[in-house]
Coordinates of C-alpha atoms in Angstrom, one line a residue:
Chain A
G139 CA 102.7 76.1 91.3
D140 CA 103.5 79.6 90.2
S141 CA 105.5 81.8 92.5
V142 CA 107.2 85.3 92.6
T143 CA 110.2 86.2 94.7
Q144 CA 111.2 89.8 95.1
M145 CA 113.9 91.4 97.1
E146 CA 113.2 91.9 100.8
G147 CA 112.9 95.4 101.9
P148 CA 112.8 97.9 103.2
V149 CA 114.9 99.9 100.7
T150 CA 115.9 103.4 101.7
L151 CA 117.3 105.7 99.1
S152 CA 118.2 109.4 98.8
E153 CA 116.3 111.5 96.3
E154 CA 117.8 111.1 92.7
A155 CA 119.4 107.8 93.5
F156 CA 119.1 104.8 91.2
L157 CA 116.5 102.2 92.1
T158 CA 116.5 98.5 91.4
I159 CA 114.0 96.0 92.9
N160 CA 114.7 92.5 91.9
C161 CA 111.9 90.1 90.9
T162 CA 112.2 86.5 89.8
Y163 CA 109.4 84.1 89.0
T164 CA 108.5 80.5 88.5
A165 CA 105.7 79.6 86.2
T166 CA 104.6 77.1 83.6
G167 CA 103.8 78.4 80.2
Y168 CA 104.1 82.0 79.2
P169 CA 103.0 84.3 82.0
S170 CA 102.3 88.0 81.9
L171 CA 104.3 90.1 84.4
F172 CA 103.3 93.2 86.3
W173 CA 104.5 95.7 88.8
Y174 CA 102.0 97.3 91.1
V175 CA 102.5 100.1 93.5
Q176 CA 100.6 100.7 96.7
Y177 CA 100.7 104.0 98.5
P178 CA 99.8 104.2 102.2
G179 CA 96.1 103.5 102.9
E180 CA 95.4 102.9 99.2
G181 CA 94.7 100.0 96.8
L182 CA 97.0 98.7 94.1
Q183 CA 97.9 100.8 91.1
L184 CA 99.3 99.2 88.0
L185 CA 102.7 100.6 87.3
L186 CA 103.8 98.7 84.3
K187 CA 103.4 95.3 82.5
A188 CA 105.0 93.0 80.0
T189 CA 103.2 90.2 78.2
K190 CA 105.9 88.3 76.4
A191 CA 109.7 87.7 76.5
D192 CA 111.9 90.7 75.9
D193 CA 109.0 93.2 76.2
K194 CA 109.9 96.3 78.2
G195 CA 107.2 97.9 80.3
S196 CA 107.7 101.5 81.3
N197 CA 105.7 104.2 83.1
K198 CA 106.6 107.4 85.0
G199 CA 110.3 106.7 84.6
F200 CA 110.1 103.1 85.9
E201 CA 111.1 100.3 83.6
A202 CA 111.2 96.5 83.7
T203 CA 112.2 94.0 81.0
Y204 CA 110.7 90.5 80.8
R205 CA 113.7 88.2 80.7
K206 CA 112.6 84.6 80.0
E207 CA 116.2 83.2 80.1
T208 CA 116.7 84.4 83.7
T209 CA 112.9 84.3 84.7
S210 CA 113.3 87.9 85.9
F211 CA 111.4 91.2 85.8
H212 CA 113.5 93.7 87.7
L213 CA 112.1 97.1 88.3
E214 CA 114.4 100.1 87.7
K215 CA 114.3 103.9 87.9
G216 CA 117.1 106.2 87.1
S217 CA 116.3 108.9 89.6
V218 CA 113.8 108.4 92.4
Q219 CA 111.7 111.1 94.1
V220 CA 110.3 111.4 97.5
S221 CA 106.8 110.8 96.0
D222 CA 108.0 107.3 94.8
S223 CA 107.9 106.1 98.5
A224 CA 105.5 103.2 98.5
V225 CA 105.3 99.4 98.5
Y226 CA 106.1 97.8 95.2
F227 CA 104.7 94.4 94.2
C228 CA 105.8 92.1 91.4
A229 CA 103.1 89.8 90.1
L230 CA 102.4 87.3 87.4
S231 CA 99.4 85.9 85.7
D232 CA 99.6 82.6 83.8
G233 CA 97.4 83.9 81.0
G234 CA 95.1 81.8 79.0
S235 CA 91.7 82.0 80.5
N236 CA 93.1 82.2 84.0
Y237 CA 94.0 85.7 85.1
K238 CA 94.7 84.9 88.7
L239 CA 97.6 87.0 89.9
T240 CA 100.4 85.6 92.0
F241 CA 102.2 88.3 94.0
G242 CA 105.5 88.7 95.6
K243 CA 105.6 89.8 99.2
G244 CA 106.2 93.4 98.3
T245 CA 109.2 95.8 98.8
L246 CA 108.8 99.0 100.9
L247 CA 110.7 101.8 99.3
T248 CA 111.4 105.0 101.3
V249 CA 113.0 107.9 99.5
N250 CA 114.5 110.7 101.7
P251 CA 115.0 114.3 100.5
Chain B
K50 CA 86.5 106.3 82.3
A51 CA 85.7 105.4 85.8
G52 CA 87.9 102.9 87.6
V53 CA 87.0 100.0 89.8
T54 CA 84.7 101.1 92.6
Q55 CA 84.5 99.3 95.9
T56 CA 82.1 99.9 98.8
P57 CA 82.2 100.3 101.7
R58 CA 85.7 101.6 102.1
Y59 CA 85.9 101.0 105.8
L60 CA 83.9 98.8 108.1
I61 CA 84.1 97.3 111.6
K62 CA 82.3 94.1 112.4
T63 CA 82.0 91.8 115.4
R64 CA 83.1 88.2 115.5
G65 CA 80.4 85.9 114.3
Q66 CA 78.7 88.5 112.1
Q67 CA 78.7 88.4 108.4
V68 CA 79.8 91.1 105.9
T69 CA 79.1 91.8 102.2
L70 CA 81.4 93.9 100.1
S71 CA 80.6 95.3 96.7
C72 CA 82.6 95.9 93.6
S73 CA 81.8 97.6 90.3
P74 CA 84.3 96.9 87.6
I75 CA 85.5 99.2 84.9
S76 CA 82.7 99.6 82.3
G77 CA 82.9 96.8 79.7
H78 CA 85.0 94.5 81.8
R79 CA 83.3 91.2 82.5
S80 CA 85.9 89.6 84.8
V81 CA 86.1 90.4 88.4
S82 CA 88.4 88.9 91.0
W83 CA 88.9 89.4 94.7
Y84 CA 92.0 89.4 96.8
Q85 CA 92.7 89.5 100.5
Q86 CA 95.7 91.5 101.8
T87 CA 97.1 91.0 105.3
P88 CA 100.4 91.9 106.8
G89 CA 101.2 88.2 107.5
Q90 CA 100.0 86.5 104.3
G91 CA 100.4 89.3 101.8
L92 CA 98.1 89.3 98.8
Q93 CA 96.1 86.2 98.3
F94 CA 93.6 85.3 95.6
L95 CA 90.1 84.6 96.7
F96 CA 88.1 84.0 93.5
E97 CA 87.3 85.1 90.0
Y98 CA 84.0 85.6 88.3
F99 CA 83.4 85.9 84.6
S100 CA 79.9 86.4 83.1
E101 CA 78.3 85.5 86.4
T102 CA 80.2 82.2 86.7
Q103 CA 83.0 81.5 89.2
R104 CA 85.9 80.3 87.2
N105 CA 88.7 80.1 89.7
K106 CA 88.8 79.8 93.5
G107 CA 91.7 80.3 95.9
N108 CA 92.4 78.3 99.1
F109 CA 89.9 79.9 101.5
P110 CA 87.3 78.3 103.6
G111 CA 83.7 78.1 102.5
R112 CA 82.8 81.1 104.7
F113 CA 84.1 83.2 101.9
S114 CA 81.8 83.3 98.9
G115 CA 81.0 85.6 96.1
R116 CA 78.7 86.2 93.2
Q117 CA 78.5 88.3 90.0
F118 CA 75.5 90.0 88.6
S119 CA 74.4 90.4 84.9
N120 CA 75.8 94.0 84.9
S121 CA 79.2 92.5 86.0
R122 CA 79.0 94.0 89.5
S123 CA 80.2 91.6 92.1
E124 CA 79.8 91.0 95.8
M125 CA 81.7 88.9 98.2
N126 CA 80.4 87.7 101.5
V127 CA 82.2 86.5 104.6
S128 CA 80.1 84.7 107.1
T129 CA 80.8 83.9 110.8
L130 CA 83.6 86.5 110.9
E131 CA 86.8 85.7 112.7
L132 CA 89.5 88.1 114.0
G133 CA 91.8 86.8 111.3
D134 CA 89.5 88.0 108.6
S135 CA 90.6 91.5 109.4
A136 CA 92.2 92.6 106.1
L137 CA 92.1 94.8 103.1
Y138 CA 89.8 93.2 100.5
L139 CA 90.7 94.2 96.9
C140 CA 88.6 93.8 93.9
A141 CA 90.2 93.6 90.4
S142 CA 88.7 94.2 87.0
R143 CA 90.3 92.6 84.0
G144 CA 90.8 94.2 80.6
F145 CA 93.0 93.1 77.7
H146 CA 96.1 91.7 79.3
T147 CA 95.7 94.1 82.2
I148 CA 94.2 93.8 85.7
Y149 CA 93.1 97.0 87.5
F150 CA 92.4 97.2 91.2
G151 CA 90.0 99.3 93.3
E152 CA 90.9 101.2 96.4
G153 CA 89.8 98.3 98.6
S154 CA 87.5 97.7 101.5
W155 CA 89.2 97.8 104.9
L156 CA 87.5 95.3 107.2
T157 CA 88.2 95.2 110.9
V158 CA 86.8 92.4 113.0
V159 CA 86.6 93.0 116.8

């Protein structure tokens, strides 16, 4: 079945550092890929998405590129802020008429001033 | 436009009781799905409804059920609550190639 593997956390960075959170997936067909962010005590917020190979999703300085050849969707940000501290989830949906999301286990990011 | 709305936000129930959670999707969205989030199991898919029909179901016991109304609002029900049902229950609303989540309902079973 479908699966998502993302780097184990926690990740601790200083403000303005470069962020990479790795995400790889296993899926049949042509999934859509997502990054969601969860702040403490809150639900999931869509951060960015990509629906086909080579698409780049971007939002709030975060970027991720859908790499079919490496089955990856790594999240990057050039300069993190304290306010980026949260849990980040990589997810896929296998598209078609089935929009069930399969999530990775989440990566806790803490950014220190 | 309004996002996905879930009620109640927090609730405490006793083992053996049942609970009903409600979700109103984004206006115009006809697909609603539910997820359970726990520290141990992470985010797990419960079920999806589209135009009042359940289209997909995750691997949960029959105590977990749901339904969708003609206005796309959805409810999920958990009967005979167990301690392990304590979790954040998230509702999601599907738009074009995008899935949006509500703030969730925090359920504590004591």
